[in-house]
Amino acid sequence: MRETSAMAEAVVLRRERARRARLLWRRLTKDRLSLAAGGAIVAIMLAALAAPWLAPYDPDATSASDALQRVSLRHWMGTDVYGRDLLSRVIHAARVDLLVALTATAVALTWGAFLGAVAGYRGGWMDQLVMRLVDTIMAFPAFILTMGITATLGNSTLNVVVAIAITHVPIYARLLRGEMLKAREMEYAEAARTVGNRPARIVFFHLLPNCVPPLIVQATLAMGFAILTVAALSFIGLGIQPPQSEWGYMTAEGAGYIVSGEWWLFLFPGVAIMVTVLAFNLIGDALRDVLDPRMRGVR
Amino acid sequence: MSSLLEARDLVKHFPLKGIRAWLSAMGGGARPAVRAVDGISLRLAPGETLGLVGESGCGKSTVARCLLRLIEPSAGRILFDRTDLSALPDEPLRRLRRDLQMVFQDPNASLNPRLTVRRTVDEPLRLHTTLTTAERQDAVREVLDRVGLGPELLHRYPHELSGGQRQRVNIARAIATRPRFVILDEPTSALDVSLRAKIILLLDDLRTRLGMTYLFISHDLATVKYLAHRVAVMYLGTIVEEAPTRELFSKPLHPYTRALLSAIPIPDPDAKRERLILAGEVPSPIDIPTGCRLRTRCPLAQPVCAEPVGLREVTPNHFVACHLV
């Protein structure tokens, strides 16, 4: 008897989950544009993951006889001054750009959310301390600060991640603090205390999950910005170092050849940056529409 | 009378902030504060239900939150079964919470929207008992059954439940650890009228079965009359009258109680009754009148009412704070 009811429960549970997943899926796919953006992100990520198998040539293999080839069937995006296949380099560059942006966003999200949650829930001097720290970071123009950090620490890939993470922490800290101020006044926060939860569990188990939707939206939008920052840093020579292929640096290299007519050198990496950032921004907006009901209908 | 829970001279002031408060303090006056609870004493015997009534904003909910130390009282002592709650450090207090529970007013806001019914009701058991997962699962079913919910709701989220079901989940969470003392903070005020009677009957039934003691907070006199053994009437942060329920309803002595009772409609067009109507609005809890707090609104007010007044036992077990009684 017990067993059959448990089985019936499991069935109900599975059906419920499926129904919820379908609902989210339908709302996300209703909008063609965000569907295309989502498709683009998935494609770029797959390309990055499968780069060694997908790229037709070794991205670093030079060949003097193939230097500055135009777009052709052999080289879909042409070759650069050292005869390296541009398509292969653009595909491999996606790995670096996405990895750096993703890691930086993850680090910033973790720290920002943690600091913001504690500041918002505890209040008092803790709140003051965290918020003044955040204000200090925000007092600098973000890109200048990132430049300063990489210039001081030395421009290794890790330092680029650190620099972007530091400038992105305030975004999440402020967002979460606000959400937490709201959440801690909810009756279910009080109920969680009455039941006998410790403060840490109330914050991170009860309240934080209820603040996740705006966090996801923010992270997706900031992800596009992080990619742009990686590219910009590399463009001015403070980011990822050659010979590692990276979109920003490649664009910078290619920029020198615009006048002499080798347009493909800057165009393809530039388009890669643009499409990726645009896709993240579009999907961020779409997620906001789905996850954050307050913003529904506001464009 | 041995008491399970006792509050002595409980005070909760919320000091005002901002330039006006600062100026007033500089001017030598007392620092202005919202005097939400201004010296309240309560005693609850094991197994009884004490009703706490009063208008919105009179400090009922603040009393409840102070008693459970969800907010820190400014002054006063709270004794629970010979333990001084008011001086208890965090960790022992947290462990004692299995015996001190609360059913919240708004069932829509007091359930975590991301937790299923099972996890909501399971949580107090996980925090306070050493039961295994399987044992707890049985316990959750049993508790849900007690409050009239079937196992098919176990995996539902709060937004998939009706208002009545939510409040039953709320009650289930509160009674899961078999607490000895439960505060009911207007448990029916957010519900449809048709549901209220059911929830009230359920609560009364649970109290007798599980031997709990209730502090029942409400502004709905009809439900208080049904559920409470004794009633305390609150006005502007103080108790103005306290008596056994039957006595309070048949022989109210304080003008405020009389005014409250005369506002209940009687389903008999020929019934003769006293109508006592208070003038004006409740004064701000920042500028409380001196002496009797009701005197600015009381139709019976005399010059003597400007003198301070405290609770007196007028007849056995009937306490009133009024100069004119």
Coordinates of C-alpha atoms in Angstrom, one line a residue:
Chain A
M1 CA 0.0 0.0 0.0
R2 CA 2.7 2.4 1.0
E3 CA 4.8 1.4 -1.9
T4 CA 2.1 2.0 -4.5
S5 CA 1.4 5.4 -3.1
A6 CA 5.1 6.2 -3.2
M7 CA 5.2 5.1 -6.8
A8 CA 2.2 7.2 -7.7
E9 CA 4.0 10.1 -6.0
A10 CA 7.1 9.6 -8.1
V11 CA 5.0 9.6 -11.2
V12 CA 3.3 12.9 -10.2
L13 CA 6.6 14.4 -9.4
R14 CA 8.1 13.5 -12.7
R15 CA 5.1 14.8 -14.6
E16 CA 5.2 18.1 -12.6
R17 CA 8.9 18.6 -13.5
A18 CA 8.3 17.9 -17.2
R19 CA 5.4 20.3 -17.2
R20 CA 7.5 23.1 -15.7
A21 CA 10.4 22.5 -18.1
R22 CA 8.1 22.6 -21.0
L23 CA 6.6 25.9 -19.9
L24 CA 10.0 27.6 -19.5
W25 CA 11.1 26.2 -22.9
R26 CA 7.9 27.4 -24.6
R27 CA 8.3 30.9 -23.2
L28 CA 12.0 31.1 -24.3
T29 CA 11.4 29.8 -27.8
K30 CA 8.4 32.0 -28.5
D31 CA 10.7 34.8 -29.4
R32 CA 12.5 34.1 -32.7
L33 CA 15.3 36.6 -32.0
S34 CA 16.2 35.2 -28.6
L35 CA 16.0 31.7 -30.1
A36 CA 18.5 32.7 -32.7
A37 CA 20.7 34.3 -30.0
G38 CA 20.5 31.1 -28.0
G39 CA 21.4 29.0 -31.0
A40 CA 24.4 31.3 -31.7
I41 CA 25.7 30.9 -28.2
V42 CA 25.3 27.1 -28.3
A43 CA 27.1 27.0 -31.7
I44 CA 30.0 29.2 -30.5
M45 CA 30.4 27.2 -27.3
L46 CA 30.4 23.9 -29.2
A47 CA 32.9 25.3 -31.7
A48 CA 35.1 26.4 -28.8
L49 CA 34.9 22.9 -27.2
A50 CA 35.5 21.1 -30.4
A51 CA 38.1 23.5 -31.7
P52 CA 40.9 20.9 -32.3
W53 CA 38.6 18.7 -34.3
L54 CA 36.7 21.5 -36.0
A55 CA 39.5 23.8 -37.1
P56 CA 40.8 22.8 -40.6
Y57 CA 44.4 23.7 -39.9
D58 CA 46.7 24.1 -36.9
P59 CA 46.1 27.7 -35.8
D60 CA 49.7 28.3 -35.1
A61 CA 51.3 26.6 -38.1
T62 CA 53.0 29.3 -40.2
S63 CA 53.7 28.9 -43.9
A64 CA 55.5 31.6 -45.8
S65 CA 54.1 30.5 -49.2
D66 CA 50.5 30.9 -47.9
A67 CA 50.9 34.4 -46.4
L68 CA 48.0 36.9 -46.8
Q69 CA 45.8 34.6 -48.9
R70 CA 42.4 35.9 -49.8
V71 CA 39.2 34.2 -48.8
S72 CA 39.0 31.0 -50.8
L73 CA 37.7 27.5 -50.6
R74 CA 41.0 26.4 -49.1
H75 CA 41.0 29.2 -46.5
W76 CA 37.4 30.2 -45.8
M77 CA 38.6 33.3 -43.9
G78 CA 41.9 33.8 -45.7
T79 CA 45.3 33.7 -44.0
D80 CA 47.4 36.2 -42.1
V81 CA 50.9 37.6 -42.7
Y82 CA 52.5 34.4 -41.4
G83 CA 50.3 32.2 -43.5
R84 CA 48.2 31.0 -40.6
D85 CA 44.6 29.9 -41.4
L86 CA 42.3 32.6 -40.1
L87 CA 39.3 30.4 -39.6
S88 CA 41.3 28.0 -37.4
R89 CA 42.5 30.9 -35.4
V90 CA 39.1 32.4 -35.0
I91 CA 37.7 29.1 -33.8
H92 CA 40.6 28.6 -31.4
A93 CA 40.3 32.1 -30.1
A94 CA 36.7 31.4 -29.1
R95 CA 38.1 29.0 -26.4
V96 CA 40.2 31.7 -24.8
D97 CA 37.7 34.5 -25.0
L98 CA 34.8 32.4 -23.7
L99 CA 36.9 30.7 -21.0
V100 CA 38.3 34.0 -19.7
A101 CA 34.9 35.8 -19.7
L102 CA 33.1 32.8 -18.2
T103 CA 35.7 32.3 -15.4
A104 CA 35.7 36.0 -14.6
T105 CA 31.9 36.1 -14.5
A106 CA 31.8 33.0 -12.3
V107 CA 34.3 34.4 -9.9
A108 CA 32.7 37.9 -9.8
L109 CA 29.2 36.3 -9.3
T110 CA 30.3 34.1 -6.5
W111 CA 32.1 36.9 -4.6
G112 CA 29.6 39.6 -5.4
A113 CA 26.6 37.4 -4.5
F114 CA 28.3 36.3 -1.2
L115 CA 29.3 39.8 -0.2
G116 CA 26.0 41.3 -1.2
A117 CA 23.9 38.6 0.6
V118 CA 25.8 39.0 3.8
A119 CA 25.8 42.8 3.6
G120 CA 22.0 42.9 2.9
Y121 CA 21.0 40.4 5.5
R122 CA 23.3 41.5 8.4
G123 CA 23.1 45.2 7.7
G124 CA 25.0 47.5 10.1
W125 CA 28.7 47.9 9.9
M126 CA 29.1 44.8 7.7
D127 CA 26.8 46.5 5.2
Q128 CA 28.7 49.8 5.4
L129 CA 32.1 48.0 4.9
V130 CA 31.0 46.0 1.9
M131 CA 29.2 48.9 0.2
R132 CA 32.0 51.4 0.7
L133 CA 34.4 48.8 -0.8
V134 CA 32.0 48.4 -3.7
D135 CA 31.8 52.2 -4.1
T136 CA 35.5 52.4 -4.2
I137 CA 35.7 50.0 -7.1
M138 CA 32.9 51.7 -8.9
A139 CA 34.6 55.1 -8.5
F140 CA 37.0 54.1 -11.2
P141 CA 35.8 53.8 -14.8
A142 CA 35.6 50.1 -15.2
F143 CA 37.9 49.8 -18.2
I144 CA 40.6 52.1 -16.8
L145 CA 40.6 49.9 -13.6
T146 CA 40.9 46.7 -15.6
M147 CA 43.8 48.2 -17.5
G148 CA 45.5 49.4 -14.4
I149 CA 45.2 46.0 -12.7
T150 CA 46.6 44.0 -15.7
A151 CA 49.3 46.6 -16.2
T152 CA 50.3 46.4 -12.6
L153 CA 50.0 42.6 -12.1
G154 CA 51.4 41.8 -15.5
N155 CA 49.2 40.7 -18.4
S156 CA 48.9 36.9 -18.0
T157 CA 45.6 35.2 -18.7
L158 CA 45.0 34.7 -15.0
N159 CA 45.5 38.4 -14.3
V160 CA 43.0 39.3 -17.0
V161 CA 40.4 37.1 -15.3
V162 CA 41.2 38.7 -11.9
A163 CA 41.0 42.2 -13.3
I164 CA 37.6 41.6 -15.0
A165 CA 36.3 39.8 -11.9
I166 CA 37.2 42.7 -9.6
T167 CA 35.5 45.2 -11.8
H168 CA 32.4 43.0 -12.0
V169 CA 32.0 42.2 -8.3
P170 CA 30.1 45.5 -7.6
I171 CA 27.4 44.6 -10.1
Y172 CA 26.4 41.5 -8.3
A173 CA 27.1 42.8 -4.8
R174 CA 24.7 45.7 -5.2
L175 CA 22.1 43.6 -6.9
L176 CA 22.1 40.9 -4.2
R177 CA 22.2 43.4 -1.4
G178 CA 19.0 45.0 -2.7
E179 CA 17.3 41.6 -3.2
M180 CA 18.4 40.5 0.2
L181 CA 17.0 43.6 1.9
K182 CA 13.7 42.8 0.3
A183 CA 13.9 39.1 1.0
R184 CA 14.8 39.4 4.7
E185 CA 11.6 41.3 5.3
M186 CA 9.5 38.5 3.8
E187 CA 7.5 36.5 6.3
Y188 CA 9.1 33.2 5.1
A189 CA 12.5 34.6 6.3
E190 CA 10.9 35.1 9.7
A191 CA 9.4 31.6 9.5
A192 CA 12.7 30.1 8.7
R193 CA 14.1 31.7 11.9
T194 CA 11.1 30.5 14.0
V195 CA 11.6 27.0 12.8
G196 CA 15.2 27.1 14.1
N197 CA 17.5 27.7 11.2
R198 CA 20.9 29.2 11.7
P199 CA 21.5 32.6 10.0
A200 CA 23.9 31.2 7.4
R201 CA 21.3 28.6 6.3
I202 CA 18.5 31.2 6.2
V203 CA 20.6 33.4 3.9
F204 CA 22.1 30.8 1.6
F205 CA 19.4 28.2 1.6
H206 CA 16.2 30.1 2.1
L207 CA 16.7 33.6 0.7
L208 CA 19.5 33.3 -1.9
P209 CA 17.7 30.9 -4.2
N210 CA 14.8 33.4 -4.3
C211 CA 17.2 36.0 -5.6
V212 CA 18.7 33.9 -8.3
P213 CA 16.6 35.0 -11.4
P214 CA 17.8 38.6 -11.4
L215 CA 21.3 37.2 -10.8
I216 CA 21.1 35.0 -13.9
V217 CA 19.9 37.9 -16.0
Q218 CA 22.7 40.1 -14.8
A219 CA 25.3 37.5 -15.3
T220 CA 24.3 36.8 -18.9
L221 CA 24.4 40.5 -19.7
A222 CA 27.7 41.0 -17.9
M223 CA 29.1 38.0 -19.7
G224 CA 28.8 39.9 -23.0
F225 CA 30.5 42.8 -21.5
A226 CA 33.3 40.6 -20.1
I227 CA 34.0 39.2 -23.6
L228 CA 34.2 42.8 -24.9
T229 CA 36.6 43.7 -22.1
V230 CA 38.9 40.7 -22.9
A231 CA 39.0 41.7 -26.5
A232 CA 39.5 45.4 -25.8
L233 CA 42.4 44.7 -23.3
S234 CA 44.0 42.4 -25.9
F235 CA 43.5 44.9 -28.6
I236 CA 45.6 47.5 -26.8
G237 CA 48.1 44.8 -25.9
L238 CA 47.3 44.4 -22.2
G239 CA 45.3 41.2 -22.4
I240 CA 46.0 37.8 -23.8
Q241 CA 49.5 37.6 -25.2
P242 CA 50.4 36.4 -28.7
P243 CA 51.0 33.9 -30.3
Q244 CA 47.8 32.7 -28.5
S245 CA 45.0 33.5 -30.9
E246 CA 42.5 35.9 -29.4
W247 CA 39.8 37.9 -31.1
G248 CA 40.8 41.3 -29.8
Y249 CA 44.4 40.9 -30.6
M250 CA 43.6 39.5 -34.0
T251 CA 41.5 42.5 -34.7
A252 CA 44.3 44.8 -33.7
E253 CA 46.7 42.9 -36.0
G254 CA 44.2 43.1 -38.8
A255 CA 43.6 46.8 -38.4
G256 CA 47.0 47.5 -39.8
Y257 CA 46.1 45.8 -43.1
I258 CA 42.8 47.6 -43.8
V259 CA 44.6 50.3 -45.9
S260 CA 46.5 47.8 -47.9
G261 CA 43.3 45.9 -48.8
E262 CA 43.6 42.8 -46.6
W263 CA 40.1 43.4 -45.1
W264 CA 39.5 39.8 -44.0
L265 CA 42.2 40.0 -41.3
F266 CA 40.2 42.3 -39.0
L267 CA 36.7 41.7 -40.3
F268 CA 36.3 38.0 -39.2
P269 CA 37.6 38.3 -35.6
G270 CA 35.6 41.6 -35.3
V271 CA 32.4 39.9 -36.4
A272 CA 33.1 37.0 -34.0
I273 CA 33.3 39.5 -31.1
M274 CA 30.2 41.3 -32.3
V275 CA 28.0 38.2 -32.8
T276 CA 29.0 36.7 -29.4
V277 CA 28.4 39.9 -27.4
L278 CA 25.2 40.6 -29.2
A279 CA 24.0 37.0 -28.6
F280 CA 24.7 37.2 -24.9
N281 CA 22.9 40.6 -24.6
L282 CA 19.9 39.3 -26.5
I283 CA 19.6 36.1 -24.4
G284 CA 20.1 38.2 -21.3
D285 CA 17.1 40.4 -22.3
A286 CA 15.0 37.3 -23.1
L287 CA 15.9 35.7 -19.8
R288 CA 14.9 38.9 -18.0
D289 CA 11.5 38.8 -19.7
V290 CA 11.0 35.2 -18.7
L291 CA 12.5 35.2 -15.2
D292 CA 11.7 38.6 -13.9
P293 CA 8.0 39.3 -14.2
R294 CA 8.4 42.9 -13.2
M295 CA 10.3 43.6 -16.4
R296 CA 7.8 41.8 -18.6
G297 CA 6.6 44.1 -21.4
V298 CA 9.3 46.7 -20.8
R299 CA 11.7 46.9 -23.6
Chain B
M1 CA -1.2 29.0 38.9
S2 CA 1.9 27.5 37.3
S3 CA 2.7 29.1 34.0
L4 CA 4.2 27.8 30.8
L5 CA 5.1 31.2 29.4
E6 CA 5.2 34.5 31.2
A7 CA 6.2 37.9 30.0
R8 CA 7.0 40.6 32.6
D9 CA 6.9 44.3 31.7
L10 CA 7.7 43.6 28.0
V11 CA 8.7 46.8 26.2
K12 CA 9.6 47.3 22.6
H13 CA 10.5 50.8 21.4
F14 CA 11.7 51.5 17.9
P15 CA 13.8 54.7 18.1
L16 CA 13.1 57.1 15.3
K17 CA 15.9 58.1 13.1
G18 CA 16.4 61.2 11.0
I19 CA 16.8 65.0 11.5
R20 CA 13.6 65.5 13.5
A21 CA 14.4 62.9 16.0
W22 CA 17.9 64.3 16.4
L23 CA 16.7 67.8 16.9
S24 CA 14.2 66.7 19.5
A25 CA 16.9 64.8 21.4
M26 CA 19.2 67.9 21.1
G27 CA 16.4 70.1 22.5
G28 CA 16.6 68.1 25.7
G29 CA 13.5 66.0 25.2
A30 CA 13.3 62.3 25.3
R31 CA 14.6 60.6 22.2
P32 CA 11.4 60.0 20.2
A33 CA 10.5 56.4 19.5
V34 CA 7.6 54.3 18.2
R35 CA 6.4 52.8 21.5
A36 CA 4.9 49.7 19.9
V37 CA 4.8 47.6 23.1
D38 CA 4.9 49.7 26.3
G39 CA 5.0 47.4 29.4
I40 CA 3.0 44.3 28.9
S41 CA 2.7 41.3 31.2
L42 CA 1.2 38.0 30.2
R43 CA 0.9 34.6 31.8
L44 CA -0.2 31.5 30.0
A45 CA -1.0 28.3 31.9
P46 CA -0.2 25.0 30.2
G47 CA -2.9 23.9 27.8
E48 CA -4.8 27.2 27.7
T49 CA -5.5 29.6 24.9
L50 CA -5.0 33.3 25.6
G51 CA -6.6 35.6 23.1
L52 CA -4.8 38.9 22.4
V53 CA -7.1 41.3 20.6
G54 CA -6.8 44.9 19.5
E55 CA -6.9 47.0 16.3
S56 CA -4.3 46.8 13.7
G57 CA -1.2 48.7 14.8
C58 CA -1.7 48.3 18.5
G59 CA 1.4 46.2 18.9
K60 CA -0.1 42.6 18.9
S61 CA 2.3 41.3 16.3
T62 CA 5.2 43.0 18.0
V63 CA 4.4 41.2 21.2
A64 CA 4.4 37.9 19.4
R65 CA 7.7 38.6 17.8
C66 CA 9.2 39.7 21.1
L67 CA 8.0 36.6 22.9
L68 CA 9.8 34.3 20.4
R69 CA 12.7 36.8 20.2
L70 CA 12.3 37.2 16.5
I71 CA 12.9 40.8 17.4
E72 CA 14.8 41.8 20.5
P73 CA 12.6 43.4 23.2
S74 CA 13.9 46.7 24.6
A75 CA 13.1 45.7 28.1
G76 CA 11.3 43.1 30.2
R77 CA 11.7 39.4 30.8
I78 CA 10.2 36.4 29.1
L79 CA 10.1 33.1 31.0
F80 CA 9.3 29.9 29.3
D81 CA 9.0 26.9 31.6
R82 CA 11.5 28.5 34.1
T83 CA 14.0 29.3 31.3
D84 CA 14.7 33.0 30.9
L85 CA 14.2 33.5 27.1
S86 CA 15.1 37.1 27.2
A87 CA 18.7 36.3 28.3
L88 CA 19.2 33.1 26.3
P89 CA 22.2 33.0 23.9
D90 CA 21.5 32.3 20.2
E91 CA 22.3 28.6 20.2
P92 CA 20.2 27.4 23.2
L93 CA 17.4 29.6 21.9
R94 CA 17.6 28.0 18.5
R95 CA 17.4 24.6 20.1
L96 CA 14.5 25.7 22.2
R97 CA 12.5 26.7 19.1
R98 CA 11.2 23.2 18.7
D99 CA 8.9 24.1 21.6
L100 CA 8.1 27.7 20.5
Q101 CA 6.4 27.9 17.2
M102 CA 4.3 30.4 15.3
V103 CA 1.6 30.2 12.6
F104 CA 2.0 33.3 10.5
Q105 CA -0.6 35.6 9.3
D106 CA -0.2 35.5 5.6
P107 CA 0.1 32.0 4.2
N108 CA 1.1 33.4 0.8
A109 CA 4.2 35.1 2.2
S110 CA 5.2 32.8 5.0
L111 CA 6.0 29.8 2.8
N112 CA 9.3 29.7 0.9
P113 CA 8.1 29.7 -2.7
R114 CA 11.0 27.5 -3.7
L115 CA 10.4 24.7 -1.3
T116 CA 7.9 21.9 -1.8
V117 CA 5.4 21.1 0.9
R118 CA 7.5 18.1 1.9
R119 CA 10.6 20.1 2.4
T120 CA 8.8 22.9 4.3
V121 CA 7.3 20.5 6.8
D122 CA 10.4 18.4 6.9
E123 CA 12.7 21.2 7.9
P124 CA 11.8 21.6 11.6
L125 CA 12.1 17.8 12.0
R126 CA 15.5 17.8 10.3
L127 CA 16.7 20.7 12.5
H128 CA 15.4 19.4 15.8
T129 CA 15.2 15.6 15.7
T130 CA 17.6 12.7 15.1
L131 CA 15.1 10.8 12.9
T132 CA 16.4 9.2 9.8
T133 CA 15.2 10.4 6.4
A134 CA 12.7 7.6 6.1
E135 CA 11.3 8.2 9.6
R136 CA 11.0 11.9 8.8
Q137 CA 9.2 11.1 5.6
D138 CA 6.6 9.2 7.6
A139 CA 6.4 11.9 10.2
V140 CA 5.8 14.5 7.5
R141 CA 2.9 12.4 6.1
E142 CA 1.5 12.0 9.6
V143 CA 1.6 15.7 10.3
L144 CA 0.0 16.6 6.9
D145 CA -2.7 14.0 7.7
R146 CA -3.3 15.7 11.0
V147 CA -3.9 19.1 9.4
G148 CA -6.1 17.5 6.7
L149 CA -3.8 17.4 3.7
G150 CA -3.2 14.3 1.6
P151 CA 0.1 12.9 0.5
E152 CA -0.6 13.9 -3.1
L153 CA 0.4 17.5 -2.1
L154 CA 3.9 16.5 -0.9
H155 CA 5.7 17.6 -4.0
R156 CA 3.6 20.7 -4.7
Y157 CA 5.0 24.2 -4.4
P158 CA 3.2 26.9 -2.5
H159 CA 1.9 28.6 -5.6
E160 CA 0.2 25.4 -6.6
L161 CA -1.9 25.3 -3.4
S162 CA -5.1 27.1 -2.5
G163 CA -5.1 29.6 0.3
G164 CA -6.6 27.2 2.8
Q165 CA -4.1 24.5 1.9
R166 CA -1.2 26.9 2.3
Q167 CA -2.4 27.8 5.8
R168 CA -2.7 24.1 6.6
V169 CA 0.9 23.7 5.5
N170 CA 1.8 26.6 7.7
I171 CA 0.2 24.9 10.6
A172 CA 1.8 21.6 9.8
R173 CA 5.2 23.2 9.9
A174 CA 4.5 24.8 13.2
I175 CA 3.3 21.6 14.9
A176 CA 5.7 19.2 13.3
T177 CA 8.0 19.1 16.3
R178 CA 5.1 19.0 18.7
P179 CA 5.9 22.3 20.3
R180 CA 4.5 23.2 23.7
F181 CA 3.7 26.8 22.9
V182 CA 2.4 28.1 19.6
I183 CA 1.6 31.7 18.7
L184 CA -1.2 32.1 16.2
D185 CA -0.7 35.5 14.6
E186 CA -4.1 36.2 13.0
P187 CA -4.1 32.8 11.3
T188 CA -7.4 33.3 9.5
S189 CA -7.3 37.0 8.6
A190 CA -5.9 36.3 5.1
L191 CA -8.4 33.5 4.4
D192 CA -11.9 33.5 2.8
V193 CA -14.6 33.7 5.4
S194 CA -15.8 30.2 4.3
L195 CA -12.4 28.7 5.3
R196 CA -12.0 30.5 8.6
A197 CA -14.3 28.3 10.7
K198 CA -12.6 25.1 9.4
I199 CA -9.1 26.4 10.3
I200 CA -10.3 27.5 13.7
L201 CA -11.9 24.2 14.4
L202 CA -8.7 22.4 13.3
L203 CA -6.5 24.6 15.5
D204 CA -8.7 23.9 18.5
D205 CA -8.7 20.2 17.8
L206 CA -4.9 20.1 17.4
R207 CA -4.4 21.9 20.7
T208 CA -6.4 19.4 22.7
R209 CA -4.8 16.4 20.9
L210 CA -1.2 17.6 21.2
G211 CA -1.6 19.4 24.5
M212 CA -0.3 22.7 23.2
T213 CA -0.7 26.2 24.6
Y214 CA -1.8 29.0 22.3
L215 CA -1.4 32.7 22.2
F216 CA -4.1 33.6 19.7
I217 CA -3.7 37.0 18.2
S218 CA -6.7 38.4 16.3
H219 CA -8.9 41.3 15.7
D220 CA -11.8 39.0 14.9
L221 CA -13.7 38.9 18.1
A222 CA -16.0 36.0 17.0
T223 CA -13.1 33.6 16.6
V224 CA -11.5 34.7 19.8
K225 CA -14.7 34.0 21.6
Y226 CA -14.7 30.5 20.3
L227 CA -11.0 29.6 20.7
A228 CA -9.7 31.5 23.7
H229 CA -10.1 30.7 27.4
R230 CA -9.0 34.1 28.5
V231 CA -8.8 37.3 26.5
A232 CA -6.4 40.3 26.9
V233 CA -7.4 43.5 25.1
M234 CA -4.6 45.6 23.8
Y235 CA -4.7 49.3 23.0
L236 CA -1.7 51.4 21.9
G237 CA 1.0 49.1 23.3
T238 CA -0.6 48.2 26.6
I239 CA -3.2 45.8 28.0
V240 CA -6.3 47.6 29.1
E241 CA -8.4 44.6 30.1
E242 CA -7.9 40.9 30.8
A243 CA -10.6 38.4 31.8
P244 CA -11.9 34.9 31.2
T245 CA -13.5 34.9 27.8
R246 CA -17.1 34.5 28.9
E247 CA -16.8 37.2 31.5
L248 CA -15.1 39.6 29.1
F249 CA -17.8 39.2 26.5
S250 CA -20.7 39.4 29.0
K251 CA -19.4 42.0 31.4
P252 CA -16.8 44.2 29.6
L253 CA -15.6 46.9 31.9
H254 CA -13.1 49.0 30.0
P255 CA -14.6 51.6 27.7
Y256 CA -12.3 50.4 24.9
T257 CA -13.5 46.8 25.3
R258 CA -17.1 48.0 25.4
A259 CA -16.5 49.9 22.2
L260 CA -15.0 46.9 20.5
L261 CA -17.8 44.7 21.5
S262 CA -20.5 47.1 20.5
A263 CA -19.1 47.0 17.0
I264 CA -20.0 43.4 16.6
P265 CA -23.3 43.1 14.7
I266 CA -26.0 41.0 16.5
P267 CA -28.3 39.0 14.2
D268 CA -31.4 40.3 16.0
P269 CA -33.0 43.6 15.0
D270 CA -34.8 44.1 18.3
A271 CA -31.8 43.4 20.5
K272 CA -31.2 46.2 22.9
R273 CA -27.5 46.9 23.4
E274 CA -25.1 49.5 24.6
R275 CA -23.4 51.4 21.8
L276 CA -20.2 53.0 22.8
I277 CA -18.5 54.9 20.0
L278 CA -14.9 56.2 20.3
A279 CA -14.1 59.6 18.8
G280 CA -11.4 60.1 16.2
E281 CA -8.5 57.9 15.3
V282 CA -5.9 56.0 17.2
P283 CA -3.2 58.4 18.3
S284 CA 0.3 57.9 16.9
P285 CA 2.4 55.5 19.0
I286 CA 5.1 58.2 18.9
D287 CA 3.0 60.8 20.8
I288 CA 1.1 58.7 23.3
P289 CA -1.3 60.6 25.5
T290 CA -0.3 60.9 29.2
G291 CA -2.3 59.1 31.8
C292 CA -5.0 56.8 30.3
R293 CA -4.1 56.3 26.7
L294 CA -7.7 56.2 25.6
R295 CA -8.7 59.5 27.2
T296 CA -8.4 61.5 23.9
R297 CA -11.0 59.3 22.3
C298 CA -13.1 58.1 25.3
P299 CA -16.6 59.5 25.5
L300 CA -16.5 58.9 29.3
A301 CA -13.2 60.7 29.9
Q302 CA -12.9 62.7 33.2
P303 CA -10.1 65.0 34.5
V304 CA -8.8 62.1 36.6
C305 CA -8.0 60.2 33.4
A306 CA -4.9 62.3 32.9
E307 CA -3.4 60.4 35.9
P308 CA -1.4 57.3 35.1
V309 CA -3.4 54.1 35.3
G310 CA -2.4 50.4 35.7
L311 CA -4.2 47.1 35.6
R312 CA -6.2 46.3 38.7
E313 CA -8.0 43.1 39.7
V314 CA -11.6 44.3 39.9
T315 CA -13.3 41.0 40.4
P316 CA -11.3 37.7 40.6
N317 CA -9.3 37.1 37.5
H318 CA -10.7 40.2 35.8
F319 CA -8.2 43.0 35.3
V320 CA -9.0 46.4 34.1
A321 CA -6.9 49.6 33.6
C322 CA -9.5 52.4 34.0
H323 CA -10.0 55.0 36.6
L324 CA -13.7 54.9 36.3
V325 CA -14.3 51.2 37.0

